[in-house]
């Protein structure tokens, strides 16, 4: 018996899959607290969910996955937690290299390099360089990321080009802004998932998710597994995306003569 196509198993058409999924991986601290463990144990356990999610997206044939791993605002956290997280990112970037290459995954860094420890930058650069020609799933690691800072940078970059006489102010359109963001070259997300129940965006991809479908799940990130991702994808497939238009059913009614 030939194994079922993993997309068929979801009971949806391949065309109904989101091309780009972005995830706010939240709830590591609460997961740990529930068990009387230090917060860092929650982050450590969360790394397993990252692996499971990345592998599952690759298997489904999703093209782009963006993972919110550390925000610029997260520097406000206790020094010990931040140091532990940084050590974990460096460790993850080393440990996952085989898995990344076996699955043909391309990793991109989304965010600022400022303040990131040398050890993280070094491992990040090795991983980015190693997988840059891979043709499978593109994983954007939002590490040291904040959407407003990204937009400020884009505005500065455009202003400099105007100042240099390379660009006229009237030539600045939506594409020019998109192409000046750190996420340039990656299409906008279709589906945003936030784990652990919080109904907010926390400075994540504010420009890029103008028309994304949102899905907030109660599951804490360390408990997030392929079945939860499948649930969000199935829900996404049922949504009617209108982009400001009236939608296919209403259009039929309105356009029918008489
Ligand atoms: C998300 O989990 C991980 C990071 C922000 C780095 P949290 O650490 O925010 O977990 P909660 O929200 O405290 O449960
Ligand atoms: C968002 O989670 C950032 C990441 C998941 C990396 P936070 O836990 O930092 O968000 P807030 O503080 O609850 O808004
Ligand atoms: Mg949180």
PDB file of C-alpha atoms and ligand atoms in Angstrom:
ATOM      1  CA  UNK A   1       0.000   0.000   0.000  1.00  0.00           C
ATOM      2  CA  UNK A   2       1.451   3.396  -0.940  1.00  0.00           C
ATOM      3  CA  UNK A   3       1.510   5.827   1.967  1.00  0.00           C
ATOM      4  CA  UNK A   4      -0.992   8.649   1.735  1.00  0.00           C
ATOM      5  CA  UNK A   5       0.207  12.074   0.672  1.00  0.00           C
ATOM      6  CA  UNK A   6       0.489  13.997   3.984  1.00  0.00           C
ATOM      7  CA  UNK A   7      -1.649  16.792   2.549  1.00  0.00           C
ATOM      8  CA  UNK A   8      -4.340  14.312   1.461  1.00  0.00           C
ATOM      9  CA  UNK A   9      -4.348  13.012   5.031  1.00  0.00           C
ATOM     10  CA  UNK A  10      -5.508  16.469   6.118  1.00  0.00           C
ATOM     11  CA  UNK A  11      -8.492  16.181   3.803  1.00  0.00           C
ATOM     12  CA  UNK A  12      -7.639  19.372   1.922  1.00  0.00           C
ATOM     13  CA  UNK A  13      -6.396  20.212  -1.550  1.00  0.00           C
ATOM     14  CA  UNK A  14      -2.733  21.140  -1.963  1.00  0.00           C
ATOM     15  CA  UNK A  15      -3.805  24.554  -3.308  1.00  0.00           C
ATOM     16  CA  UNK A  16      -5.556  25.224   0.010  1.00  0.00           C
ATOM     17  CA  UNK A  17      -2.278  25.027   1.938  1.00  0.00           C
ATOM     18  CA  UNK A  18      -0.840  28.290   3.243  1.00  0.00           C
ATOM     19  CA  UNK A  19       2.300  29.148   1.285  1.00  0.00           C
ATOM     20  CA  UNK A  20       3.828  30.893   4.293  1.00  0.00           C
ATOM     21  CA  UNK A  21       3.121  30.139   7.974  1.00  0.00           C
ATOM     22  CA  UNK A  22       4.417  32.444  10.715  1.00  0.00           C
ATOM     23  CA  UNK A  23       4.386  31.343  14.355  1.00  0.00           C
ATOM     24  CA  UNK A  24       4.613  33.272  17.622  1.00  0.00           C
ATOM     25  CA  UNK A  25       6.067  30.517  19.777  1.00  0.00           C
ATOM     26  CA  UNK A  26       4.710  31.518  23.178  1.00  0.00           C
ATOM     27  CA  UNK A  27       4.090  29.807  26.513  1.00  0.00           C
ATOM     28  CA  UNK A  28       7.457  28.245  27.358  1.00  0.00           C
ATOM     29  CA  UNK A  29       7.502  29.989  30.747  1.00  0.00           C
ATOM     30  CA  UNK A  30       3.974  28.914  31.655  1.00  0.00           C
ATOM     31  CA  UNK A  31       4.690  25.342  30.544  1.00  0.00           C
ATOM     32  CA  UNK A  32       7.637  25.255  32.956  1.00  0.00           C
ATOM     33  CA  UNK A  33       5.770  26.955  35.794  1.00  0.00           C
ATOM     34  CA  UNK A  34       2.959  24.397  35.566  1.00  0.00           C
ATOM     35  CA  UNK A  35       5.569  21.735  36.286  1.00  0.00           C
ATOM     36  CA  UNK A  36       7.467  23.673  38.946  1.00  0.00           C
ATOM     37  CA  UNK A  37      10.508  23.877  36.633  1.00  0.00           C
ATOM     38  CA  UNK A  38      12.776  26.838  35.812  1.00  0.00           C
ATOM     39  CA  UNK A  39      11.653  28.904  32.779  1.00  0.00           C
ATOM     40  CA  UNK A  40      14.714  27.806  30.863  1.00  0.00           C
ATOM     41  CA  UNK A  41      13.497  24.209  30.937  1.00  0.00           C
ATOM     42  CA  UNK A  42      10.444  25.438  29.054  1.00  0.00           C
ATOM     43  CA  UNK A  43      12.634  27.051  26.415  1.00  0.00           C
ATOM     44  CA  UNK A  44      14.705  23.889  26.137  1.00  0.00           C
ATOM     45  CA  UNK A  45      11.564  21.766  25.664  1.00  0.00           C
ATOM     46  CA  UNK A  46      10.327  24.310  23.105  1.00  0.00           C
ATOM     47  CA  UNK A  47      13.318  23.510  20.910  1.00  0.00           C
ATOM     48  CA  UNK A  48      11.783  20.033  20.373  1.00  0.00           C
ATOM     49  CA  UNK A  49       8.597  21.662  19.071  1.00  0.00           C
ATOM     50  CA  UNK A  50      10.700  23.733  16.674  1.00  0.00           C
ATOM     51  CA  UNK A  51      12.251  20.578  15.258  1.00  0.00           C
ATOM     52  CA  UNK A  52       8.886  18.787  14.978  1.00  0.00           C
ATOM     53  CA  UNK A  53       7.239  21.821  13.333  1.00  0.00           C
ATOM     54  CA  UNK A  54      10.040  22.454  10.842  1.00  0.00           C
ATOM     55  CA  UNK A  55      10.158  18.789   9.804  1.00  0.00           C
ATOM     56  CA  UNK A  56       6.385  18.615   9.464  1.00  0.00           C
ATOM     57  CA  UNK A  57       6.233  21.771   7.326  1.00  0.00           C
ATOM     58  CA  UNK A  58       8.948  20.340   5.070  1.00  0.00           C
ATOM     59  CA  UNK A  59       6.978  17.087   4.763  1.00  0.00           C
ATOM     60  CA  UNK A  60       3.789  18.944   3.847  1.00  0.00           C
ATOM     61  CA  UNK A  61       5.605  20.977   1.212  1.00  0.00           C
ATOM     62  CA  UNK A  62       5.000  24.344   2.892  1.00  0.00           C
ATOM     63  CA  UNK A  63       7.284  26.884   1.186  1.00  0.00           C
ATOM     64  CA  UNK A  64       7.972  29.379   3.987  1.00  0.00           C
ATOM     65  CA  UNK A  65       7.932  29.212   7.777  1.00  0.00           C
ATOM     66  CA  UNK A  66       8.780  32.160  10.024  1.00  0.00           C
ATOM     67  CA  UNK A  67       9.450  31.454  13.701  1.00  0.00           C
ATOM     68  CA  UNK A  68       9.446  34.211  16.320  1.00  0.00           C
ATOM     69  CA  UNK A  69      12.253  33.110  18.636  1.00  0.00           C
ATOM     70  CA  UNK A  70      13.396  36.321  20.372  1.00  0.00           C
ATOM     71  CA  UNK A  71      12.063  39.857  20.179  1.00  0.00           C
ATOM     72  CA  UNK A  72      14.021  43.065  20.713  1.00  0.00           C
ATOM     73  CA  UNK A  73      11.715  43.586  23.703  1.00  0.00           C
ATOM     74  CA  UNK A  74      12.807  40.237  25.182  1.00  0.00           C
ATOM     75  CA  UNK A  75      16.106  41.901  26.243  1.00  0.00           C
ATOM     76  CA  UNK A  76      14.064  43.287  29.155  1.00  0.00           C
ATOM     77  CA  UNK A  77      13.961  39.793  30.713  1.00  0.00           C
ATOM     78  CA  UNK A  78      16.226  38.761  33.611  1.00  0.00           C
ATOM     79  CA  UNK A  79      19.893  38.497  32.550  1.00  0.00           C
ATOM     80  CA  UNK A  80      19.994  34.801  33.450  1.00  0.00           C
ATOM     81  CA  UNK A  81      17.044  33.938  31.217  1.00  0.00           C
ATOM     82  CA  UNK A  82      18.445  35.940  28.286  1.00  0.00           C
ATOM     83  CA  UNK A  83      21.876  34.324  28.667  1.00  0.00           C
ATOM     84  CA  UNK A  84      20.256  30.886  28.827  1.00  0.00           C
ATOM     85  CA  UNK A  85      18.223  31.603  25.702  1.00  0.00           C
ATOM     86  CA  UNK A  86      21.295  32.828  23.788  1.00  0.00           C
ATOM     87  CA  UNK A  87      23.195  29.658  24.735  1.00  0.00           C
ATOM     88  CA  UNK A  88      20.217  27.623  23.563  1.00  0.00           C
ATOM     89  CA  UNK A  89      20.075  29.370  20.166  1.00  0.00           C
ATOM     90  CA  UNK A  90      23.787  28.754  19.579  1.00  0.00           C
ATOM     91  CA  UNK A  91      23.344  25.100  20.603  1.00  0.00           C
ATOM     92  CA  UNK A  92      20.267  24.702  18.389  1.00  0.00           C
ATOM     93  CA  UNK A  93      22.039  26.228  15.386  1.00  0.00           C
ATOM     94  CA  UNK A  94      24.792  23.614  15.717  1.00  0.00           C
ATOM     95  CA  UNK A  95      22.644  20.607  16.617  1.00  0.00           C
ATOM     96  CA  UNK A  96      20.074  20.990  13.874  1.00  0.00           C
ATOM     97  CA  UNK A  97      22.537  21.250  10.971  1.00  0.00           C
ATOM     98  CA  UNK A  98      22.183  17.596   9.916  1.00  0.00           C
ATOM     99  CA  UNK A  99      18.394  17.770  10.067  1.00  0.00           C
ATOM    100  CA  UNK A 100      18.432  21.027   8.056  1.00  0.00           C
ATOM    101  CA  UNK A 101      20.602  19.528   5.333  1.00  0.00           C
ATOM    102  CA  UNK A 102      18.714  16.199   5.214  1.00  0.00           C
ATOM    103  CA  UNK A 103      15.449  18.056   4.670  1.00  0.00           C
ATOM    104  CA  UNK A 104      16.851  20.536   2.128  1.00  0.00           C
ATOM    105  CA  UNK A 105      15.915  23.446   4.382  1.00  0.00           C
ATOM    106  CA  UNK A 106      17.150  26.990   3.787  1.00  0.00           C
ATOM    107  CA  UNK A 107      17.472  29.123   6.925  1.00  0.00           C
ATOM    108  CA  UNK A 108      17.322  32.922   6.852  1.00  0.00           C
ATOM    109  CA  UNK A 109      17.895  35.334   9.706  1.00  0.00           C
ATOM    110  CA  UNK A 110      15.092  37.840  10.249  1.00  0.00           C
ATOM    111  CA  UNK A 111      16.144  40.581  12.622  1.00  0.00           C
ATOM    112  CA  UNK A 112      18.983  42.709  13.842  1.00  0.00           C
ATOM    113  CA  UNK A 113      22.520  41.492  14.522  1.00  0.00           C
ATOM    114  CA  UNK A 114      23.069  44.183  17.140  1.00  0.00           C
ATOM    115  CA  UNK A 115      23.522  42.922  20.712  1.00  0.00           C
ATOM    116  CA  UNK A 116      23.523  39.242  19.667  1.00  0.00           C
ATOM    117  CA  UNK A 117      26.507  37.518  21.335  1.00  0.00           C
ATOM    118  CA  UNK A 118      29.431  36.588  19.079  1.00  0.00           C
ATOM    119  CA  UNK A 119      28.851  32.879  19.687  1.00  0.00           C
ATOM    120  CA  UNK A 120      25.282  33.134  18.362  1.00  0.00           C
ATOM    121  CA  UNK A 121      26.349  35.214  15.339  1.00  0.00           C
ATOM    122  CA  UNK A 122      29.138  32.774  14.545  1.00  0.00           C
ATOM    123  CA  UNK A 123      26.880  29.684  14.632  1.00  0.00           C
ATOM    124  CA  UNK A 124      24.141  31.560  12.802  1.00  0.00           C
ATOM    125  CA  UNK A 125      26.523  32.521   9.995  1.00  0.00           C
ATOM    126  CA  UNK A 126      27.853  28.964   9.650  1.00  0.00           C
ATOM    127  CA  UNK A 127      24.310  27.578   9.415  1.00  0.00           C
ATOM    128  CA  UNK A 128      23.117  30.280   6.987  1.00  0.00           C
ATOM    129  CA  UNK A 129      26.107  29.751   4.690  1.00  0.00           C
ATOM    130  CA  UNK A 130      25.839  25.947   4.800  1.00  0.00           C
ATOM    131  CA  UNK A 131      22.209  25.804   3.669  1.00  0.00           C
ATOM    132  CA  UNK A 132      21.992  28.859   1.416  1.00  0.00           C
ATOM    133  CA  UNK A 133      21.545  26.837  -1.800  1.00  0.00           C
ATOM    134  CA  UNK A 134      18.942  24.438  -0.409  1.00  0.00           C
ATOM    135  CA  UNK A 135      15.702  24.424  -2.381  1.00  0.00           C
ATOM    136  CA  UNK A 136      13.193  23.114   0.153  1.00  0.00           C
ATOM    137  CA  UNK A 137      11.330  24.873   2.957  1.00  0.00           C
ATOM    138  CA  UNK A 138      12.647  28.360   3.811  1.00  0.00           C
ATOM    139  CA  UNK A 139      12.736  28.941   7.559  1.00  0.00           C
ATOM    140  CA  UNK A 140      13.095  32.567   8.643  1.00  0.00           C
ATOM    141  CA  UNK A 141      14.405  32.661  12.167  1.00  0.00           C
ATOM    142  CA  UNK A 142      13.036  35.825  13.784  1.00  0.00           C
ATOM    143  CA  UNK A 143      15.812  36.166  16.294  1.00  0.00           C
ATOM    144  CA  UNK A 144      16.374  39.637  17.769  1.00  0.00           C
ATOM    145  CA  UNK A 145      13.390  40.834  15.773  1.00  0.00           C
ATOM    146  CA  UNK A 146      10.866  43.640  16.202  1.00  0.00           C
ATOM    147  CA  UNK A 147       8.515  44.818  13.501  1.00  0.00           C
ATOM    148  CA  UNK A 148       8.640  48.538  14.301  1.00  0.00           C
ATOM    149  CA  UNK A 149      12.443  48.528  14.352  1.00  0.00           C
ATOM    150  CA  UNK A 150      12.362  46.742  10.984  1.00  0.00           C
ATOM    151  CA  UNK A 151      10.042  49.417   9.571  1.00  0.00           C
ATOM    152  CA  UNK A 152      12.209  52.252  10.963  1.00  0.00           C
ATOM    153  CA  UNK A 153      15.244  50.691   9.274  1.00  0.00           C
ATOM    154  CA  UNK A 154      13.348  50.409   5.988  1.00  0.00           C
ATOM    155  CA  UNK A 155      12.305  54.065   6.168  1.00  0.00           C
ATOM    156  CA  UNK A 156      15.917  55.110   6.809  1.00  0.00           C
ATOM    157  CA  UNK A 157      17.139  53.016   3.906  1.00  0.00           C
ATOM    158  CA  UNK A 158      14.565  54.579   1.534  1.00  0.00           C
ATOM    159  CA  UNK A 159      15.376  58.099   2.813  1.00  0.00           C
ATOM    160  CA  UNK A 160      19.072  57.516   2.131  1.00  0.00           C
ATOM    161  CA  UNK A 161      18.311  56.416  -1.424  1.00  0.00           C
ATOM    162  CA  UNK A 162      16.210  59.529  -1.982  1.00  0.00           C
ATOM    163  CA  UNK A 163      18.992  61.684  -0.533  1.00  0.00           C
ATOM    164  CA  UNK A 164      21.488  60.043  -2.876  1.00  0.00           C
ATOM    165  CA  UNK A 165      19.228  60.859  -5.820  1.00  0.00           C
ATOM    166  CA  UNK A 166      18.641  57.171  -6.666  1.00  0.00           C
ATOM    167  CA  UNK A 167      14.929  57.296  -5.930  1.00  0.00           C
ATOM    168  CA  UNK A 168      12.137  59.867  -6.259  1.00  0.00           C
ATOM    169  CA  UNK A 169       9.738  60.164  -3.281  1.00  0.00           C
ATOM    170  CA  UNK A 170       6.819  59.349  -5.597  1.00  0.00           C
ATOM    171  CA  UNK A 171       8.516  56.115  -6.624  1.00  0.00           C
ATOM    172  CA  UNK A 172       8.118  54.799  -3.075  1.00  0.00           C
ATOM    173  CA  UNK A 173       5.260  52.318  -3.315  1.00  0.00           C
ATOM    174  CA  UNK A 174       4.238  49.230  -1.334  1.00  0.00           C
ATOM    175  CA  UNK A 175       6.712  47.056  -3.206  1.00  0.00           C
ATOM    176  CA  UNK A 176       9.549  49.484  -2.428  1.00  0.00           C
ATOM    177  CA  UNK A 177       8.691  49.345   1.280  1.00  0.00           C
ATOM    178  CA  UNK A 178       8.395  45.523   1.270  1.00  0.00           C
ATOM    179  CA  UNK A 179      11.737  45.247  -0.516  1.00  0.00           C
ATOM    180  CA  UNK A 180      13.411  47.433   2.109  1.00  0.00           C
ATOM    181  CA  UNK A 181      12.307  45.326   5.066  1.00  0.00           C
ATOM    182  CA  UNK A 182      14.523  42.640   6.617  1.00  0.00           C
ATOM    183  CA  UNK A 183      12.018  40.143   5.164  1.00  0.00           C
ATOM    184  CA  UNK A 184      12.667  41.301   1.562  1.00  0.00           C
ATOM    185  CA  UNK A 185      12.296  38.451  -0.913  1.00  0.00           C
ATOM    186  CA  UNK A 186       9.995  36.379   1.301  1.00  0.00           C
ATOM    187  CA  UNK A 187       6.278  36.531   0.424  1.00  0.00           C
ATOM    188  CA  UNK A 188       3.854  37.762   3.101  1.00  0.00           C
ATOM    189  CA  UNK A 189       2.551  35.145   5.551  1.00  0.00           C
ATOM    190  CA  UNK A 190      -0.864  33.616   4.803  1.00  0.00           C
ATOM    191  CA  UNK A 191      -1.376  32.150   8.263  1.00  0.00           C
ATOM    192  CA  UNK A 192      -0.161  33.420  11.644  1.00  0.00           C
ATOM    193  CA  UNK A 193      -0.361  31.006  14.572  1.00  0.00           C
ATOM    194  CA  UNK A 194       0.157  32.137  18.150  1.00  0.00           C
ATOM    195  CA  UNK A 195       0.437  29.494  20.845  1.00  0.00           C
ATOM    196  CA  UNK A 196      -0.476  29.879  24.541  1.00  0.00           C
ATOM    197  CA  UNK A 197      -3.660  31.856  23.983  1.00  0.00           C
ATOM    198  CA  UNK A 198      -2.580  35.502  23.991  1.00  0.00           C
ATOM    199  CA  UNK A 199      -4.601  37.578  21.517  1.00  0.00           C
ATOM    200  CA  UNK A 200      -1.842  39.996  20.509  1.00  0.00           C
ATOM    201  CA  UNK A 201       0.848  40.388  17.898  1.00  0.00           C
ATOM    202  CA  UNK A 202       3.737  41.525  20.136  1.00  0.00           C
ATOM    203  CA  UNK A 203       5.468  43.520  17.407  1.00  0.00           C
ATOM    204  CA  UNK A 204       5.559  40.634  14.911  1.00  0.00           C
ATOM    205  CA  UNK A 205       5.506  41.295  11.132  1.00  0.00           C
ATOM    206  CA  UNK A 206       3.064  44.209  11.375  1.00  0.00           C
ATOM    207  CA  UNK A 207       3.500  45.228   7.742  1.00  0.00           C
ATOM    208  CA  UNK A 208       3.650  41.718   6.312  1.00  0.00           C
ATOM    209  CA  UNK A 209       0.522  40.258   7.946  1.00  0.00           C
ATOM    210  CA  UNK A 210      -1.986  42.870   6.733  1.00  0.00           C
ATOM    211  CA  UNK A 211      -4.113  40.131   5.185  1.00  0.00           C
ATOM    212  CA  UNK A 212      -2.919  37.022   6.989  1.00  0.00           C
ATOM    213  CA  UNK A 213      -5.409  34.696   8.694  1.00  0.00           C
ATOM    214  CA  UNK A 214      -4.894  34.544  12.453  1.00  0.00           C
ATOM    215  CA  UNK A 215      -5.140  31.424  14.544  1.00  0.00           C
ATOM    216  CA  UNK A 216      -4.564  31.545  18.304  1.00  0.00           C
ATOM    217  CA  UNK A 217      -4.300  28.174  19.994  1.00  0.00           C
ATOM    218  CA  UNK A 218      -4.313  27.535  23.774  1.00  0.00           C
ATOM    219  CA  UNK A 219      -1.485  24.971  23.584  1.00  0.00           C
ATOM    220  CA  UNK A 220       1.822  26.044  25.161  1.00  0.00           C
ATOM    221  CA  UNK A 221       4.677  26.005  22.649  1.00  0.00           C
ATOM    222  CA  UNK A 222       6.532  23.029  24.243  1.00  0.00           C
ATOM    223  CA  UNK A 223       3.345  20.947  23.764  1.00  0.00           C
ATOM    224  CA  UNK A 224       2.857  22.051  20.134  1.00  0.00           C
ATOM    225  CA  UNK A 225       3.082  19.091  17.784  1.00  0.00           C
ATOM    226  CA  UNK A 226       2.260  18.336  14.105  1.00  0.00           C
ATOM    227  CA  UNK A 227      -1.369  17.543  15.011  1.00  0.00           C
ATOM    228  CA  UNK A 228      -1.799  21.107  16.330  1.00  0.00           C
ATOM    229  CA  UNK A 229      -0.249  22.517  13.181  1.00  0.00           C
ATOM    230  CA  UNK A 230      -2.564  20.329  11.098  1.00  0.00           C
ATOM    231  CA  UNK A 231      -5.538  21.723  13.040  1.00  0.00           C
ATOM    232  CA  UNK A 232      -4.515  25.301  12.233  1.00  0.00           C
ATOM    233  CA  UNK A 233      -3.962  24.443   8.559  1.00  0.00           C
ATOM    234  CA  UNK A 234      -7.383  22.770   8.286  1.00  0.00           C
ATOM    235  CA  UNK A 235      -8.980  25.834   9.870  1.00  0.00           C
ATOM    236  CA  UNK A 236      -7.054  28.084   7.461  1.00  0.00           C
ATOM    237  CA  UNK A 237      -8.313  26.043   4.500  1.00  0.00           C
ATOM    238  CA  UNK A 238     -11.927  26.694   5.598  1.00  0.00           C
ATOM    239  CA  UNK A 239     -11.520  30.460   5.830  1.00  0.00           C
ATOM    240  CA  UNK A 240     -12.796  32.694   3.056  1.00  0.00           C
ATOM    241  CA  UNK A 241     -10.091  35.237   2.242  1.00  0.00           C
ATOM    242  CA  UNK A 242     -11.593  38.343   0.700  1.00  0.00           C
ATOM    243  CA  UNK A 243      -8.832  40.946   0.565  1.00  0.00           C
ATOM    244  CA  UNK A 244     -11.471  43.671   0.760  1.00  0.00           C
ATOM    245  CA  UNK A 245     -13.644  42.216  -2.016  1.00  0.00           C
ATOM    246  CA  UNK A 246     -17.113  40.689  -1.443  1.00  0.00           C
ATOM    247  CA  UNK A 247     -16.122  37.021  -1.707  1.00  0.00           C
ATOM    248  CA  UNK A 248     -17.140  34.477  -4.370  1.00  0.00           C
ATOM    249  CA  UNK A 249     -20.656  33.672  -3.056  1.00  0.00           C
ATOM    250  CA  UNK A 250     -21.752  37.307  -2.690  1.00  0.00           C
ATOM    251  CA  UNK A 251     -20.202  38.123  -6.079  1.00  0.00           C
ATOM    252  CA  UNK A 252     -22.366  35.422  -7.741  1.00  0.00           C
ATOM    253  CA  UNK A 253     -25.532  36.820  -6.175  1.00  0.00           C
ATOM    254  CA  UNK A 254     -24.706  40.463  -6.989  1.00  0.00           C
ATOM    255  CA  UNK A 255     -23.545  39.780 -10.527  1.00  0.00           C
ATOM    256  CA  UNK A 256     -26.431  37.513 -11.579  1.00  0.00           C
ATOM    257  CA  UNK A 257     -28.813  39.379 -13.897  1.00  0.00           C
ATOM    258  CA  UNK A 258     -32.278  40.372 -12.694  1.00  0.00           C
TER     259      UNK A 258
HETATM  260  C1  LIG B   1       8.126  32.299  24.482  1.00  0.00           C
HETATM  261  O1  LIG B   1       7.779  31.836  25.722  1.00  0.00           O
HETATM  262  C2  LIG B   1       9.611  32.275  24.269  1.00  0.00           C
HETATM  263  C3  LIG B   1      10.251  33.596  24.184  1.00  0.00           C
HETATM  264  C4  LIG B   1       9.617  34.728  24.187  1.00  0.00           C
HETATM  265  C5  LIG B   1      11.685  33.615  24.068  1.00  0.00           C
HETATM  266  P1  LIG B   1       7.677  32.779  26.991  1.00  0.00           P
HETATM  267  O2  LIG B   1       8.978  32.747  27.709  1.00  0.00           O
HETATM  268  O3  LIG B   1       7.216  34.134  26.606  1.00  0.00           O
HETATM  269  O4  LIG B   1       6.557  32.040  27.835  1.00  0.00           O
HETATM  270  P2  LIG B   1       5.442  32.693  28.742  1.00  0.00           P
HETATM  271  O5  LIG B   1       4.692  33.664  27.904  1.00  0.00           O
HETATM  272  O6  LIG B   1       6.172  33.366  29.879  1.00  0.00           O
HETATM  273  O7  LIG B   1       4.610  31.552  29.184  1.00  0.00           O
HETATM  274  C1  LIG B   2       6.483  37.172  21.761  1.00  0.00           C
HETATM  275  O1  LIG B   2       6.264  36.588  22.976  1.00  0.00           O
HETATM  276  C2  LIG B   2       7.917  37.019  21.363  1.00  0.00           C
HETATM  277  C3  LIG B   2       8.329  35.661  21.046  1.00  0.00           C
HETATM  278  C4  LIG B   2       7.562  34.630  20.991  1.00  0.00           C
HETATM  279  C5  LIG B   2       9.727  35.504  20.748  1.00  0.00           C
HETATM  280  P1  LIG B   2       6.361  37.423  24.340  1.00  0.00           P
HETATM  281  O2  LIG B   2       6.076  36.470  25.426  1.00  0.00           O
HETATM  282  O3  LIG B   2       7.630  38.168  24.423  1.00  0.00           O
HETATM  283  O4  LIG B   2       5.176  38.463  24.164  1.00  0.00           O
HETATM  284  P2  LIG B   2       4.411  39.343  25.239  1.00  0.00           P
HETATM  285  O5  LIG B   2       5.466  40.010  26.081  1.00  0.00           O
HETATM  286  O6  LIG B   2       3.571  38.418  26.054  1.00  0.00           O
HETATM  287  O7  LIG B   2       3.577  40.291  24.450  1.00  0.00           O
HETATM  288 MG1  LIG B   3       5.363  34.940  26.471  1.00  0.00          MG
END
